[in-house]
Coordinates of C-alpha atoms in Angstrom, one line a residue:
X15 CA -7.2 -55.1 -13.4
X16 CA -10.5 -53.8 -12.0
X17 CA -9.1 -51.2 -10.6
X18 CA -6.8 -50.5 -13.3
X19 CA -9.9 -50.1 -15.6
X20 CA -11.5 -48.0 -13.0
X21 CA -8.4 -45.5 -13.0
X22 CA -8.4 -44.9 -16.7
X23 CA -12.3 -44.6 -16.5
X24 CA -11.6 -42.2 -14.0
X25 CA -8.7 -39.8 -16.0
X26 CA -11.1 -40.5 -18.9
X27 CA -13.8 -38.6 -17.6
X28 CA -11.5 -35.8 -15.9
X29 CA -9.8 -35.5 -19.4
X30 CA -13.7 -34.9 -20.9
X31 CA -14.5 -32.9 -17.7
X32 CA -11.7 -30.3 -18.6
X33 CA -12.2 -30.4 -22.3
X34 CA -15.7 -29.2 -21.6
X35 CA -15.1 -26.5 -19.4
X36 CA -12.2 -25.3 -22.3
X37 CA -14.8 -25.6 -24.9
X38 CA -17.4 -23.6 -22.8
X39 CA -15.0 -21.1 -21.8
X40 CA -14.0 -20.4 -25.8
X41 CA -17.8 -20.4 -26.2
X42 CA -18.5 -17.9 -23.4
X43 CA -15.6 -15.6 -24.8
X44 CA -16.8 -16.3 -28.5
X45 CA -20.6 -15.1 -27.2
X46 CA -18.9 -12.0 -25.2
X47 CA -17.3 -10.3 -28.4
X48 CA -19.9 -11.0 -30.6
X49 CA -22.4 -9.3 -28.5
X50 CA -19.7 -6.4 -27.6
X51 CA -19.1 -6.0 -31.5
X52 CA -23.1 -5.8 -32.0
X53 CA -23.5 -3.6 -29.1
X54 CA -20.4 -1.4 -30.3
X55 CA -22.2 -0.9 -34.1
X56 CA -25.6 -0.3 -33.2
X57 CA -27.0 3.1 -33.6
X58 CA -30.7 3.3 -33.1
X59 CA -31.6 1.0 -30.7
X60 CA -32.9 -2.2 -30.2
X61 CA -34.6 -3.2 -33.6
X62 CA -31.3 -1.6 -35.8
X63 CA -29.5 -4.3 -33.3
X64 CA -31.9 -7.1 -34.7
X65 CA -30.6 -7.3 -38.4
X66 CA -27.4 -7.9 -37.0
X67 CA -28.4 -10.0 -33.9
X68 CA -29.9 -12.0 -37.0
X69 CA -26.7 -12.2 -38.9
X70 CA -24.7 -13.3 -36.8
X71 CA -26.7 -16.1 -34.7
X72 CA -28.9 -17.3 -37.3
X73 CA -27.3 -16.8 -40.9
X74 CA -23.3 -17.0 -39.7
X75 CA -22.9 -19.5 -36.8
X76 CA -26.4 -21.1 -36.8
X77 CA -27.2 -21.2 -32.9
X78 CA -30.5 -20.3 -33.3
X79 CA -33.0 -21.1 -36.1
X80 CA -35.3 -18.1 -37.8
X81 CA -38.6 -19.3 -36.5
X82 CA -36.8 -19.2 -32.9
X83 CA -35.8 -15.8 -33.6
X84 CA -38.9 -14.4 -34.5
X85 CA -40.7 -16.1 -31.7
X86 CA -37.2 -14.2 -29.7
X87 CA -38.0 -10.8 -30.8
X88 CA -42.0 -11.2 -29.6
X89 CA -40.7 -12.4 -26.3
X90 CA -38.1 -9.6 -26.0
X91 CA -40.5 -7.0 -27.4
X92 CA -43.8 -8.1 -25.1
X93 CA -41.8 -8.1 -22.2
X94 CA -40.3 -5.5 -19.5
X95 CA -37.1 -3.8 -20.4
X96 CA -35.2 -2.9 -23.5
X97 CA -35.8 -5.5 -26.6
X98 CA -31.5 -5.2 -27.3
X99 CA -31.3 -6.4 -23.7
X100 CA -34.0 -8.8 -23.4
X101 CA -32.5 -10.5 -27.1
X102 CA -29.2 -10.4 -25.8
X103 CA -29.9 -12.3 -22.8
X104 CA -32.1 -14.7 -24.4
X105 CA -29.8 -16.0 -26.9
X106 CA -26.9 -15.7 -23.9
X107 CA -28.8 -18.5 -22.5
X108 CA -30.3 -20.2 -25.6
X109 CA -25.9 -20.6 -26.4
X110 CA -24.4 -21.0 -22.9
X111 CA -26.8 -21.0 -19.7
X112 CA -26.9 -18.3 -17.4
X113 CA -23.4 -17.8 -18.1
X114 CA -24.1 -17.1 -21.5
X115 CA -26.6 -14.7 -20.6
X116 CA -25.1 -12.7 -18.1
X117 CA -21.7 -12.6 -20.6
X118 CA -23.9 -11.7 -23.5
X119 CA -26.1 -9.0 -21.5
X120 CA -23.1 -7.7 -20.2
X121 CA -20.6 -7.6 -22.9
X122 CA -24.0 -5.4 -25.3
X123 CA -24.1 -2.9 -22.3
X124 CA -20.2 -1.9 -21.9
X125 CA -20.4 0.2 -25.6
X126 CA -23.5 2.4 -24.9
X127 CA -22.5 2.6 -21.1
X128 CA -18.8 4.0 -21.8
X129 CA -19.7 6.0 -24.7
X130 CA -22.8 7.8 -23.2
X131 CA -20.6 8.3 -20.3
X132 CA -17.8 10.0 -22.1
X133 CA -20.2 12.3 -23.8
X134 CA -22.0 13.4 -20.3
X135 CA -18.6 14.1 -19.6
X136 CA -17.8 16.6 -22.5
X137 CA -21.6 16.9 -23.5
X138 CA -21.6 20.4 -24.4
X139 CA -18.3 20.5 -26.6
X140 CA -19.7 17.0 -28.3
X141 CA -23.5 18.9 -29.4
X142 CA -21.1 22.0 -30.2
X143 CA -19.3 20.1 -32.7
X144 CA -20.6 19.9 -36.3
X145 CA -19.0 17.1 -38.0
X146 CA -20.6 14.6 -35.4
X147 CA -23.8 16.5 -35.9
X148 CA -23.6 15.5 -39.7
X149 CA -22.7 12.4 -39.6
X150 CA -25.8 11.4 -36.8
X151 CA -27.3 12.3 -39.9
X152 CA -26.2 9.5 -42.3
X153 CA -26.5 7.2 -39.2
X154 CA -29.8 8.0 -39.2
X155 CA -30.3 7.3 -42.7
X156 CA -28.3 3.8 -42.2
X157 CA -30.6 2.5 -38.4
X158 CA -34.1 3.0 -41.0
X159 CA -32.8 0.8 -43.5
X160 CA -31.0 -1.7 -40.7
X161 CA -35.0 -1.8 -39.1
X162 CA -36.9 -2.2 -42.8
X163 CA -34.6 -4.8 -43.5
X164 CA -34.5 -6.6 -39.8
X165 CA -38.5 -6.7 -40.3
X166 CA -39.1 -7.9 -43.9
X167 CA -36.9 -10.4 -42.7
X168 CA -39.1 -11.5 -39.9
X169 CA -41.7 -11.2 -42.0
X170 CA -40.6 -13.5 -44.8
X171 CA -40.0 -16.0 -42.0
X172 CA -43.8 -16.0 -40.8
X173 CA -46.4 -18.5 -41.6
X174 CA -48.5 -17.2 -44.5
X175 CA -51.7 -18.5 -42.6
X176 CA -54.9 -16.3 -42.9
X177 CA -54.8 -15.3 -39.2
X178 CA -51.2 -14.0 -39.7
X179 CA -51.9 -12.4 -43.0
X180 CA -55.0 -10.4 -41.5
X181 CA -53.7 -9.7 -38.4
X182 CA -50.8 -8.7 -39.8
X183 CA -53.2 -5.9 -42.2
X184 CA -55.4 -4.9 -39.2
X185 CA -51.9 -3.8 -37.8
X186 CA -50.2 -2.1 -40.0
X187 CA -54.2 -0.4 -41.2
X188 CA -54.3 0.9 -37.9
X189 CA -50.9 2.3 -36.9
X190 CA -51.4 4.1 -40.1
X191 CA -54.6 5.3 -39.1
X192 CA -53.5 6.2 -35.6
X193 CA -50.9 8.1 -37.2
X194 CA -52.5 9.8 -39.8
X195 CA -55.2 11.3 -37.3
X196 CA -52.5 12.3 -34.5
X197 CA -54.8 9.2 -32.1
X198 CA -52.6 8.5 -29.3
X199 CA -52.4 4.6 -28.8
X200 CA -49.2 2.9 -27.5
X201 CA -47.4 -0.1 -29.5
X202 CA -47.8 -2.1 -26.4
X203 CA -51.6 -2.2 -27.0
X204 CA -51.2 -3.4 -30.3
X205 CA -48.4 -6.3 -28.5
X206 CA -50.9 -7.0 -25.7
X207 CA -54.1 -6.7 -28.2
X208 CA -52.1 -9.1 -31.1
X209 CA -51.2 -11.6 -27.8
X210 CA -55.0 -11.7 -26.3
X211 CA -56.5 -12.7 -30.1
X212 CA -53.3 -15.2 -30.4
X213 CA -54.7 -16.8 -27.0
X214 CA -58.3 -16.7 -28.1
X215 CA -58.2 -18.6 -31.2
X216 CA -55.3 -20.9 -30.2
X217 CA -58.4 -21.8 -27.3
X218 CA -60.8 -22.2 -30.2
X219 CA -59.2 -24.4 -31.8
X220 CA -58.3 -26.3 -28.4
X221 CA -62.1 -26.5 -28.3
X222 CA -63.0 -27.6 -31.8
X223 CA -60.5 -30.4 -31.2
X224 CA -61.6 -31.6 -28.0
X225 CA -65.5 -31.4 -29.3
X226 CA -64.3 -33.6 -32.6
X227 CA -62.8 -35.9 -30.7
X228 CA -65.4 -36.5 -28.7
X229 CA -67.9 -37.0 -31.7
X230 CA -65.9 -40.1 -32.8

């Protein structure tokens, strides 16, 4: 009987063994178009790919909540390497593991990489051409709304805390400003600037709380 009972335990768990690797191959394939449809409908980079990163994992199939994606986009943004690559292989593995990021990085590279290829090929015919010139145009058009509406969406998902709110004004004052008077000053100092101040008062507070607790 014992070993009877052992037996079934046994095809039990190889029945649950390959039901798992089914279910995470249907995943993996599931992550791999989604990610090749995204990558295939994305003119304009990496934040016109953020509205519909958005779309799809948060809104449509809930893998990933909106405060993870906002934290997502600082990562991908404050670190080495394009922020469409970096997102994609973040939520790769946030789905499915390192499978999942390899399949997702992958399967957002194959558009640009074939299509950018193609036109190297037949570069001068394709600049020559004046319908595609026109209709870069109305892409063009299309990737600024895609990136207004990827950030007020990020931005409706931030915590409305005074630090937030004013850094989030001393920002946006001083691109303007930067702008405006032709200064040359990278985004990435405004990244690295924004993640120094985050550390600072996060320590403060570290500080305050330690000094409290040692009052009582």
């Amino acid at each position: 009987m014992e070993n009877e009972e052992n037996t079934d335990k046994i095809e039990e768990q190889k029945d649950e063994d390959v039901k798992n690797k089914q279910n995470k191959a249907k995943l993996l394939l599931k992550l791999f178009f989604t990610m090749l449809k995204i990558g295939l409908f994305t003119f304009g980079g990496g934040y016109a790919m953020l509205a519909l990163l958005e779309n799809e994992f948060v809104s449509k199939k809930q893998w990933i909540e909106k405060d993870e994606f906002t934290n997502m986009v600082a990562i991908a943004e404050s670190t080495p390497g394009p922020i469409a690559i970096n997102s994609s292989t973040y939520i790769g593995y946030k789905v499915a593991g390192f499978s999942g990021a390899l399949s997702a990085t992958i399967a957002v590279c194959i558009p640009s990489f074939i299509i950018i290829y193609v036109i190297s090929i037949f570069f001068d015919a394709f600049l020559s051409f004046t319908y595609v010139a026109y209709a870069f145009k109305g892409i063009q058009i299309c990737v600024i709304y895609m990136i207004i509406s990827a950030g007020i969406r990020m931005l409706k998902t931030i915590k409305k805390k005074p630090f937030d709110i004013i850094l989030l004004v001393a920002t946006v004052v001083l691109m303007v400003l930067f702008s405006v008077f032709a200064i040359n000053f990278s985004a990435v100092f405004f990244i690295l600037i924004g993640g120094a101040i985050g550390l600072f008062v996060y320590f403060i507070g570290v500080i305050r709380n330690r000094s409290k607790g040692e009052k009582k």
